[in-house]
Amino acid sequence: MLNKADNFFLLAGPCAIEGENMAMKIAERIVNITQKLNIPYTFKGSFKKANRSRVDSFTGIGDEKALKILRKVGQTFGVPTVTDIHQVSDATMAAEYVDVLQIPAFLVRQTDLVVAAAETGKVVNLKKGQFMSPESMQFAVQKVFDSGNKKALITDRGTMFGYQDLIVDFRGIPTMRQFAPVVMDVTHSLQQPNQTTGVTGGRPDMIETIARAAIVNNADGLFIETHFDPANAKSDGANMLHLDLLEGLLTRLVAIRKTINEF
């Protein structure tokens, strides 16, 4: 999953696993793109969505069913997979199917959850809380290390700005890289939460702006949620990148990273 040929790595896929066909279709497309561009790739998909604004929001197709799809993606395409967990019992269950366990931003201070993920021996991707400073993420990383696991990532997904918006402070990248490799979650950083409809909004038109800035500031990896039909995606469609736009974006970002590496 880590860098090859001084390139960034990529965690990408749909927000949630909606079914086998959609997951395989998205994975195949991204695998072809990343192989062409020599980008180390990990397929992302949530096996369930526990953090929803409304009780009638889509939460998943069934835990075991979705996890089996994630395992099939990994086995079929020979790539690592990542999914988020929300409670302690999720850790050992999900670890049987995926390679990376992700701690959601709202839960990254939950010691029992972080420790449970770390104790599986899997890579632990710690989402920076929207309410946390970059400096404070050292303690989340230390919880992983103190559990006997040295495989931690930190993912920035923006910081709350008022009630309904997020900002990205790029000073956080060099700060957090002192503690662990840093990933920029490009699409979640562009969410507009707490809308009066109860459905999160987003600014997908700014995806390339955030991604370019992250690469320029030496982010180790990028996290991008993408879908072939964002408008009809069952979760986070408002801020996902259309799959048709991914290759062009990544091609430009690889060129930027290459230029940065020359200095």
PDB file of C-alpha atoms in Angstrom:
ATOM      1  CA  MET A   1       0.000   0.000   0.000  1.00  0.00           C
ATOM      2  CA  LEU A   2       2.906   2.358   0.617  1.00  0.00           C
ATOM      3  CA  ASN A   3       4.745   4.351  -2.002  1.00  0.00           C
ATOM      4  CA  LYS A   4       6.376   2.810  -5.044  1.00  0.00           C
ATOM      5  CA  ALA A   5       8.700   4.876  -7.230  1.00  0.00           C
ATOM      6  CA  ASP A   6       8.094   7.909  -4.971  1.00  0.00           C
ATOM      7  CA  ASN A   7       4.433   8.011  -5.950  1.00  0.00           C
ATOM      8  CA  PHE A   8       1.504   8.604  -3.632  1.00  0.00           C
ATOM      9  CA  PHE A   9      -0.782   5.703  -2.763  1.00  0.00           C
ATOM     10  CA  LEU A  10      -4.553   5.691  -3.207  1.00  0.00           C
ATOM     11  CA  LEU A  11      -7.488   4.489  -1.131  1.00  0.00           C
ATOM     12  CA  ALA A  12     -10.536   4.709  -3.367  1.00  0.00           C
ATOM     13  CA  GLY A  13     -13.913   3.190  -4.057  1.00  0.00           C
ATOM     14  CA  PRO A  14     -17.581   3.788  -3.308  1.00  0.00           C
ATOM     15  CA  CYS A  15     -18.780   5.195  -0.016  1.00  0.00           C
ATOM     16  CA  ALA A  16     -20.735   2.029   0.754  1.00  0.00           C
ATOM     17  CA  ILE A  17     -20.970  -1.467  -0.691  1.00  0.00           C
ATOM     18  CA  GLU A  18     -24.336  -1.442  -2.469  1.00  0.00           C
ATOM     19  CA  GLY A  19     -23.910  -4.819  -4.152  1.00  0.00           C
ATOM     20  CA  GLU A  20     -21.362  -7.122  -5.761  1.00  0.00           C
ATOM     21  CA  ASN A  21     -21.719  -5.927  -9.344  1.00  0.00           C
ATOM     22  CA  MET A  22     -21.185  -2.262  -8.512  1.00  0.00           C
ATOM     23  CA  ALA A  23     -18.184  -3.014  -6.286  1.00  0.00           C
ATOM     24  CA  MET A  24     -16.494  -5.197  -8.897  1.00  0.00           C
ATOM     25  CA  LYS A  25     -17.190  -2.693 -11.659  1.00  0.00           C
ATOM     26  CA  ILE A  26     -15.674   0.191  -9.713  1.00  0.00           C
ATOM     27  CA  ALA A  27     -12.705  -1.857  -8.514  1.00  0.00           C
ATOM     28  CA  GLU A  28     -11.836  -3.120 -11.986  1.00  0.00           C
ATOM     29  CA  ARG A  29     -11.852   0.399 -13.392  1.00  0.00           C
ATOM     30  CA  ILE A  30      -9.649   1.802 -10.640  1.00  0.00           C
ATOM     31  CA  VAL A  31      -7.230  -1.121 -10.768  1.00  0.00           C
ATOM     32  CA  ASN A  32      -6.712  -0.563 -14.502  1.00  0.00           C
ATOM     33  CA  ILE A  33      -6.076   3.148 -13.956  1.00  0.00           C
ATOM     34  CA  THR A  34      -3.704   2.758 -11.022  1.00  0.00           C
ATOM     35  CA  GLN A  35      -1.686   0.013 -12.688  1.00  0.00           C
ATOM     36  CA  LYS A  36      -1.200   2.259 -15.697  1.00  0.00           C
ATOM     37  CA  LEU A  37      -0.034   5.132 -13.486  1.00  0.00           C
ATOM     38  CA  ASN A  38       2.005   3.002 -11.042  1.00  0.00           C
ATOM     39  CA  ILE A  39      -0.081   4.109  -8.062  1.00  0.00           C
ATOM     40  CA  PRO A  40      -0.252   1.634  -5.144  1.00  0.00           C
ATOM     41  CA  TYR A  41      -3.965   1.026  -4.669  1.00  0.00           C
ATOM     42  CA  THR A  42      -6.294  -0.095  -1.864  1.00  0.00           C
ATOM     43  CA  PHE A  43     -10.005  -0.603  -2.568  1.00  0.00           C
ATOM     44  CA  LYS A  44     -12.302   1.206  -0.151  1.00  0.00           C
ATOM     45  CA  GLY A  45     -15.896   0.369   0.682  1.00  0.00           C
ATOM     46  CA  SER A  46     -17.918   0.635   3.889  1.00  0.00           C
ATOM     47  CA  PHE A  47     -19.573  -2.644   4.850  1.00  0.00           C
ATOM     48  CA  LYS A  48     -22.081  -0.619   6.847  1.00  0.00           C
ATOM     49  CA  LYS A  49     -22.814   3.037   7.523  1.00  0.00           C
ATOM     50  CA  ALA A  50     -23.445   3.592  11.215  1.00  0.00           C
ATOM     51  CA  ASN A  51     -23.081   7.380  11.260  1.00  0.00           C
ATOM     52  CA  ARG A  52     -26.162   8.682   9.455  1.00  0.00           C
ATOM     53  CA  SER A  53     -28.104  11.920   9.876  1.00  0.00           C
ATOM     54  CA  ARG A  54     -31.518  10.253   9.622  1.00  0.00           C
ATOM     55  CA  VAL A  55     -32.889   6.923  10.744  1.00  0.00           C
ATOM     56  CA  ASP A  56     -34.160   6.191   7.215  1.00  0.00           C
ATOM     57  CA  SER A  57     -30.723   6.658   5.604  1.00  0.00           C
ATOM     58  CA  PHE A  58     -29.097   3.702   3.835  1.00  0.00           C
ATOM     59  CA  THR A  59     -26.890   1.755   6.229  1.00  0.00           C
ATOM     60  CA  GLY A  60     -25.907  -1.319   4.234  1.00  0.00           C
ATOM     61  CA  ILE A  61     -26.865  -4.575   2.557  1.00  0.00           C
ATOM     62  CA  GLY A  62     -25.936  -6.764   5.531  1.00  0.00           C
ATOM     63  CA  ASP A  63     -22.612  -6.992   7.329  1.00  0.00           C
ATOM     64  CA  GLU A  64     -21.441 -10.428   6.242  1.00  0.00           C
ATOM     65  CA  LYS A  65     -22.718  -9.999   2.699  1.00  0.00           C
ATOM     66  CA  ALA A  66     -20.815  -6.737   2.247  1.00  0.00           C
ATOM     67  CA  LEU A  67     -17.653  -8.066   3.875  1.00  0.00           C
ATOM     68  CA  LYS A  68     -17.659 -11.084   1.568  1.00  0.00           C
ATOM     69  CA  ILE A  69     -17.854  -8.719  -1.394  1.00  0.00           C
ATOM     70  CA  LEU A  70     -14.851  -6.801  -0.074  1.00  0.00           C
ATOM     71  CA  ARG A  71     -12.923 -10.057   0.242  1.00  0.00           C
ATOM     72  CA  LYS A  72     -13.883 -11.045  -3.295  1.00  0.00           C
ATOM     73  CA  VAL A  73     -12.678  -7.691  -4.629  1.00  0.00           C
ATOM     74  CA  GLY A  74      -9.321  -8.172  -2.922  1.00  0.00           C
ATOM     75  CA  GLN A  75      -8.902 -11.738  -4.131  1.00  0.00           C
ATOM     76  CA  THR A  76     -10.076 -11.036  -7.685  1.00  0.00           C
ATOM     77  CA  PHE A  77      -7.877  -8.021  -8.330  1.00  0.00           C
ATOM     78  CA  GLY A  78      -4.996  -8.721  -5.962  1.00  0.00           C
ATOM     79  CA  VAL A  79      -5.338  -5.455  -4.049  1.00  0.00           C
ATOM     80  CA  PRO A  80      -5.664  -4.656  -0.344  1.00  0.00           C
ATOM     81  CA  THR A  81      -9.065  -3.562   0.933  1.00  0.00           C
ATOM     82  CA  VAL A  82     -10.164  -1.132   3.630  1.00  0.00           C
ATOM     83  CA  THR A  83     -13.423  -0.680   5.495  1.00  0.00           C
ATOM     84  CA  ASP A  84     -14.488   1.373   8.507  1.00  0.00           C
ATOM     85  CA  ILE A  85     -15.552  -0.089  11.827  1.00  0.00           C
ATOM     86  CA  HIS A  86     -17.822   1.478  14.435  1.00  0.00           C
ATOM     87  CA  GLN A  87     -17.815  -0.750  17.491  1.00  0.00           C
ATOM     88  CA  VAL A  88     -15.362  -3.071  19.194  1.00  0.00           C
ATOM     89  CA  SER A  89     -17.035  -6.237  17.923  1.00  0.00           C
ATOM     90  CA  ASP A  90     -16.598  -5.011  14.331  1.00  0.00           C
ATOM     91  CA  ALA A  91     -12.816  -5.219  14.582  1.00  0.00           C
ATOM     92  CA  THR A  92     -12.317  -8.973  14.726  1.00  0.00           C
ATOM     93  CA  MET A  93     -15.217  -9.583  12.352  1.00  0.00           C
ATOM     94  CA  ALA A  94     -13.986  -7.202   9.636  1.00  0.00           C
ATOM     95  CA  ALA A  95     -10.343  -8.250  10.079  1.00  0.00           C
ATOM     96  CA  GLU A  96     -11.233 -11.660   8.653  1.00  0.00           C
ATOM     97  CA  TYR A  97     -12.150 -10.044   5.336  1.00  0.00           C
ATOM     98  CA  VAL A  98     -10.077  -6.856   4.819  1.00  0.00           C
ATOM     99  CA  ASP A  99      -6.500  -5.640   5.160  1.00  0.00           C
ATOM    100  CA  VAL A 100      -7.014  -2.186   6.669  1.00  0.00           C
ATOM    101  CA  LEU A 101      -9.400  -1.181   9.456  1.00  0.00           C
ATOM    102  CA  GLN A 102     -10.498   2.439   9.387  1.00  0.00           C
ATOM    103  CA  ILE A 103     -11.562   4.375  12.476  1.00  0.00           C
ATOM    104  CA  PRO A 104     -14.169   7.025  11.589  1.00  0.00           C
ATOM    105  CA  ALA A 105     -13.384  10.621  12.487  1.00  0.00           C
ATOM    106  CA  PHE A 106     -16.191  10.901  15.029  1.00  0.00           C
ATOM    107  CA  LEU A 107     -14.851   7.802  16.831  1.00  0.00           C
ATOM    108  CA  VAL A 108     -11.086   8.291  16.746  1.00  0.00           C
ATOM    109  CA  ARG A 109     -10.941   9.209  20.450  1.00  0.00           C
ATOM    110  CA  GLN A 110     -12.700   5.964  21.424  1.00  0.00           C
ATOM    111  CA  THR A 111      -9.827   4.117  23.054  1.00  0.00           C
ATOM    112  CA  ASP A 112     -11.489   0.683  23.141  1.00  0.00           C
ATOM    113  CA  LEU A 113     -12.257   0.854  19.421  1.00  0.00           C
ATOM    114  CA  VAL A 114      -8.758   1.966  18.415  1.00  0.00           C
ATOM    115  CA  VAL A 115      -7.146  -0.681  20.602  1.00  0.00           C
ATOM    116  CA  ALA A 116      -9.449  -3.415  19.263  1.00  0.00           C
ATOM    117  CA  ALA A 117      -8.488  -2.487  15.704  1.00  0.00           C
ATOM    118  CA  ALA A 118      -4.786  -2.397  16.558  1.00  0.00           C
ATOM    119  CA  GLU A 119      -4.887  -5.780  18.285  1.00  0.00           C
ATOM    120  CA  THR A 120      -6.037  -7.482  15.067  1.00  0.00           C
ATOM    121  CA  GLY A 121      -2.604  -6.732  13.611  1.00  0.00           C
ATOM    122  CA  LYS A 122      -4.151  -5.048  10.588  1.00  0.00           C
ATOM    123  CA  VAL A 123      -3.141  -1.617   9.311  1.00  0.00           C
ATOM    124  CA  VAL A 124      -5.207   0.962  11.230  1.00  0.00           C
ATOM    125  CA  ASN A 125      -6.308   4.074   9.356  1.00  0.00           C
ATOM    126  CA  LEU A 126      -7.163   6.804  11.856  1.00  0.00           C
ATOM    127  CA  LYS A 127      -9.442   9.517  10.516  1.00  0.00           C
ATOM    128  CA  LYS A 128      -8.630  12.856  12.155  1.00  0.00           C
ATOM    129  CA  GLY A 129     -11.636  14.078  14.075  1.00  0.00           C
ATOM    130  CA  GLN A 130     -13.261  17.159  12.562  1.00  0.00           C
ATOM    131  CA  PHE A 131     -12.945  18.646  16.053  1.00  0.00           C
ATOM    132  CA  MET A 132      -9.283  17.723  16.629  1.00  0.00           C
ATOM    133  CA  SER A 133      -6.016  19.498  16.011  1.00  0.00           C
ATOM    134  CA  PRO A 134      -3.318  17.822  13.910  1.00  0.00           C
ATOM    135  CA  GLU A 135      -1.064  17.738  16.975  1.00  0.00           C
ATOM    136  CA  SER A 136      -3.594  15.755  19.002  1.00  0.00           C
ATOM    137  CA  MET A 137      -3.537  12.880  16.510  1.00  0.00           C
ATOM    138  CA  GLN A 138      -0.215  11.752  17.949  1.00  0.00           C
ATOM    139  CA  PHE A 139      -2.133  10.285  20.875  1.00  0.00           C
ATOM    140  CA  ALA A 140      -4.432   8.246  18.638  1.00  0.00           C
ATOM    141  CA  VAL A 141      -1.368   6.878  16.848  1.00  0.00           C
ATOM    142  CA  GLN A 142       0.284   6.114  20.173  1.00  0.00           C
ATOM    143  CA  LYS A 143      -2.723   4.010  21.206  1.00  0.00           C
ATOM    144  CA  VAL A 144      -2.092   1.829  18.148  1.00  0.00           C
ATOM    145  CA  PHE A 145       1.637   1.601  18.894  1.00  0.00           C
ATOM    146  CA  ASP A 146       1.045   0.839  22.579  1.00  0.00           C
ATOM    147  CA  SER A 147      -1.165  -2.063  21.498  1.00  0.00           C
ATOM    148  CA  GLY A 148       1.819  -3.685  19.794  1.00  0.00           C
ATOM    149  CA  ASN A 149       0.929  -2.561  16.255  1.00  0.00           C
ATOM    150  CA  LYS A 150       3.213  -0.195  14.347  1.00  0.00           C
ATOM    151  CA  LYS A 151       1.009  -0.043  11.237  1.00  0.00           C
ATOM    152  CA  ALA A 152      -0.923   3.213  11.493  1.00  0.00           C
ATOM    153  CA  LEU A 153      -2.042   5.848   9.021  1.00  0.00           C
ATOM    154  CA  ILE A 154      -3.595   9.250   9.696  1.00  0.00           C
ATOM    155  CA  THR A 155      -6.237  10.568   7.323  1.00  0.00           C
ATOM    156  CA  ASP A 156      -7.234  14.232   7.325  1.00  0.00           C
ATOM    157  CA  ARG A 157     -10.865  14.829   6.336  1.00  0.00           C
ATOM    158  CA  GLY A 158     -11.221  18.518   7.125  1.00  0.00           C
ATOM    159  CA  THR A 159     -12.034  20.512  10.237  1.00  0.00           C
ATOM    160  CA  MET A 160     -15.429  21.909  11.221  1.00  0.00           C
ATOM    161  CA  PHE A 161     -15.999  25.489  10.111  1.00  0.00           C
ATOM    162  CA  GLY A 162     -19.221  26.686  11.632  1.00  0.00           C
ATOM    163  CA  TYR A 163     -22.184  24.333  11.572  1.00  0.00           C
ATOM    164  CA  GLN A 164     -22.382  23.355   7.903  1.00  0.00           C
ATOM    165  CA  ASP A 165     -18.945  23.415   6.357  1.00  0.00           C
ATOM    166  CA  LEU A 166     -15.394  22.081   6.607  1.00  0.00           C
ATOM    167  CA  ILE A 167     -11.996  23.562   5.873  1.00  0.00           C
ATOM    168  CA  VAL A 168      -8.646  21.888   5.199  1.00  0.00           C
ATOM    169  CA  ASP A 169      -5.618  23.275   7.011  1.00  0.00           C
ATOM    170  CA  PHE A 170      -2.657  22.033   4.991  1.00  0.00           C
ATOM    171  CA  ARG A 171      -0.290  22.865   7.856  1.00  0.00           C
ATOM    172  CA  GLY A 172      -1.595  19.640   9.344  1.00  0.00           C
ATOM    173  CA  ILE A 173       0.110  17.426   6.768  1.00  0.00           C
ATOM    174  CA  PRO A 174       3.736  18.046   7.848  1.00  0.00           C
ATOM    175  CA  THR A 175       2.648  18.094  11.486  1.00  0.00           C
ATOM    176  CA  MET A 176       0.940  14.696  11.353  1.00  0.00           C
ATOM    177  CA  ARG A 177       3.648  13.137   9.179  1.00  0.00           C
ATOM    178  CA  GLN A 178       5.837  13.297  12.286  1.00  0.00           C
ATOM    179  CA  PHE A 179       3.569  10.621  13.788  1.00  0.00           C
ATOM    180  CA  ALA A 180       2.547   8.395  10.832  1.00  0.00           C
ATOM    181  CA  PRO A 181       2.050   8.473   7.046  1.00  0.00           C
ATOM    182  CA  VAL A 182      -0.661  10.990   6.153  1.00  0.00           C
ATOM    183  CA  VAL A 183      -3.553  10.559   3.742  1.00  0.00           C
ATOM    184  CA  MET A 184      -5.779  13.380   2.511  1.00  0.00           C
ATOM    185  CA  ASP A 185      -9.424  12.400   2.317  1.00  0.00           C
ATOM    186  CA  VAL A 186     -10.263  14.627  -0.601  1.00  0.00           C
ATOM    187  CA  THR A 187     -13.973  13.930  -0.922  1.00  0.00           C
ATOM    188  CA  HIS A 188     -15.034  13.936   2.729  1.00  0.00           C
ATOM    189  CA  SER A 189     -13.135  17.188   3.205  1.00  0.00           C
ATOM    190  CA  LEU A 190     -15.641  18.718   0.813  1.00  0.00           C
ATOM    191  CA  GLN A 191     -18.749  17.596   2.649  1.00  0.00           C
ATOM    192  CA  GLN A 192     -21.297  20.144   3.835  1.00  0.00           C
ATOM    193  CA  PRO A 193     -22.778  18.428   6.897  1.00  0.00           C
ATOM    194  CA  ASN A 194     -25.838  19.217   9.009  1.00  0.00           C
ATOM    195  CA  GLN A 195     -28.042  20.401   6.167  1.00  0.00           C
ATOM    196  CA  THR A 196     -31.659  21.151   7.053  1.00  0.00           C
ATOM    197  CA  THR A 197     -32.796  18.259   4.837  1.00  0.00           C
ATOM    198  CA  GLY A 198     -30.837  15.778   6.952  1.00  0.00           C
ATOM    199  CA  VAL A 199     -28.816  14.819   3.856  1.00  0.00           C
ATOM    200  CA  THR A 200     -25.156  15.846   3.727  1.00  0.00           C
ATOM    201  CA  GLY A 201     -24.201  18.169   0.879  1.00  0.00           C
ATOM    202  CA  GLY A 202     -20.836  18.590  -0.837  1.00  0.00           C
ATOM    203  CA  ARG A 203     -18.582  20.486  -3.229  1.00  0.00           C
ATOM    204  CA  PRO A 204     -17.260  17.917  -5.730  1.00  0.00           C
ATOM    205  CA  ASP A 205     -16.226  20.781  -8.015  1.00  0.00           C
ATOM    206  CA  MET A 206     -13.374  21.425  -5.551  1.00  0.00           C
ATOM    207  CA  ILE A 207     -11.990  17.870  -5.533  1.00  0.00           C
ATOM    208  CA  GLU A 208      -9.059  18.642  -7.807  1.00  0.00           C
ATOM    209  CA  THR A 209      -8.187  21.791  -5.843  1.00  0.00           C
ATOM    210  CA  ILE A 210      -7.876  19.864  -2.570  1.00  0.00           C
ATOM    211  CA  ALA A 211      -6.091  16.914  -4.198  1.00  0.00           C
ATOM    212  CA  ARG A 212      -3.504  19.121  -5.912  1.00  0.00           C
ATOM    213  CA  ALA A 213      -2.755  20.985  -2.697  1.00  0.00           C
ATOM    214  CA  ALA A 214      -2.346  17.720  -0.801  1.00  0.00           C
ATOM    215  CA  ILE A 215       0.156  16.364  -3.323  1.00  0.00           C
ATOM    216  CA  VAL A 216       2.124  19.623  -3.360  1.00  0.00           C
ATOM    217  CA  ASN A 217       2.336  19.459   0.431  1.00  0.00           C
ATOM    218  CA  ASN A 218       3.727  15.910   0.394  1.00  0.00           C
ATOM    219  CA  ALA A 219       0.708  13.884   1.484  1.00  0.00           C
ATOM    220  CA  ASP A 220       1.702  10.224   1.397  1.00  0.00           C
ATOM    221  CA  GLY A 221      -1.656   9.107   0.050  1.00  0.00           C
ATOM    222  CA  LEU A 222      -5.066  10.201  -1.141  1.00  0.00           C
ATOM    223  CA  PHE A 223      -8.507   8.932  -0.197  1.00  0.00           C
ATOM    224  CA  ILE A 224     -11.180   9.434  -2.850  1.00  0.00           C
ATOM    225  CA  GLU A 225     -14.721   8.116  -2.906  1.00  0.00           C
ATOM    226  CA  THR A 226     -15.890   7.518  -6.450  1.00  0.00           C
ATOM    227  CA  HIS A 227     -18.929   6.045  -8.175  1.00  0.00           C
ATOM    228  CA  PHE A 228     -20.105   5.594 -11.772  1.00  0.00           C
ATOM    229  CA  ASP A 229     -23.429   7.236 -10.851  1.00  0.00           C
ATOM    230  CA  PRO A 230     -22.944   9.572  -7.861  1.00  0.00           C
ATOM    231  CA  ALA A 231     -26.378  11.129  -8.236  1.00  0.00           C
ATOM    232  CA  ASN A 232     -27.982   7.778  -7.471  1.00  0.00           C
ATOM    233  CA  ALA A 233     -25.422   6.450  -4.991  1.00  0.00           C
ATOM    234  CA  LYS A 234     -27.002   5.312  -1.744  1.00  0.00           C
ATOM    235  CA  SER A 235     -24.518   7.187   0.451  1.00  0.00           C
ATOM    236  CA  ASP A 236     -22.485  10.409   0.124  1.00  0.00           C
ATOM    237  CA  GLY A 237     -23.322  10.949  -3.521  1.00  0.00           C
ATOM    238  CA  ALA A 238     -23.132  14.735  -3.090  1.00  0.00           C
ATOM    239  CA  ASN A 239     -19.370  14.774  -2.607  1.00  0.00           C
ATOM    240  CA  MET A 240     -18.176  11.734  -4.577  1.00  0.00           C
ATOM    241  CA  LEU A 241     -16.091  11.969  -7.741  1.00  0.00           C
ATOM    242  CA  HIS A 242     -17.630  10.580 -10.907  1.00  0.00           C
ATOM    243  CA  LEU A 243     -15.625   7.520 -11.913  1.00  0.00           C
ATOM    244  CA  ASP A 244     -15.195   8.868 -15.444  1.00  0.00           C
ATOM    245  CA  LEU A 245     -13.147  11.759 -14.044  1.00  0.00           C
ATOM    246  CA  LEU A 246     -10.741   9.685 -11.972  1.00  0.00           C
ATOM    247  CA  GLU A 247      -8.112   8.820 -14.593  1.00  0.00           C
ATOM    248  CA  GLY A 248      -7.654  12.405 -15.726  1.00  0.00           C
ATOM    249  CA  LEU A 249      -7.368  13.615 -12.148  1.00  0.00           C
ATOM    250  CA  LEU A 250      -4.837  10.967 -11.145  1.00  0.00           C
ATOM    251  CA  THR A 251      -2.785  11.538 -14.299  1.00  0.00           C
ATOM    252  CA  ARG A 252      -2.423  15.212 -13.425  1.00  0.00           C
ATOM    253  CA  LEU A 253      -1.620  14.456  -9.802  1.00  0.00           C
ATOM    254  CA  VAL A 254       1.096  11.965 -10.757  1.00  0.00           C
ATOM    255  CA  ALA A 255       2.658  14.649 -12.952  1.00  0.00           C
ATOM    256  CA  ILE A 256       2.592  17.094 -10.036  1.00  0.00           C
ATOM    257  CA  ARG A 257       4.177  14.551  -7.681  1.00  0.00           C
ATOM    258  CA  LYS A 258       6.886  13.848 -10.246  1.00  0.00           C
ATOM    259  CA  THR A 259       7.674  17.558 -10.457  1.00  0.00           C
ATOM    260  CA  ILE A 260       7.730  17.926  -6.669  1.00  0.00           C
ATOM    261  CA  ASN A 261      10.111  14.977  -6.358  1.00  0.00           C
ATOM    262  CA  GLU A 262      12.646  16.803  -8.564  1.00  0.00           C
ATOM    263  CA  PHE A 263      13.176  19.495  -5.938  1.00  0.00           C
TER     264      PHE A 263
END
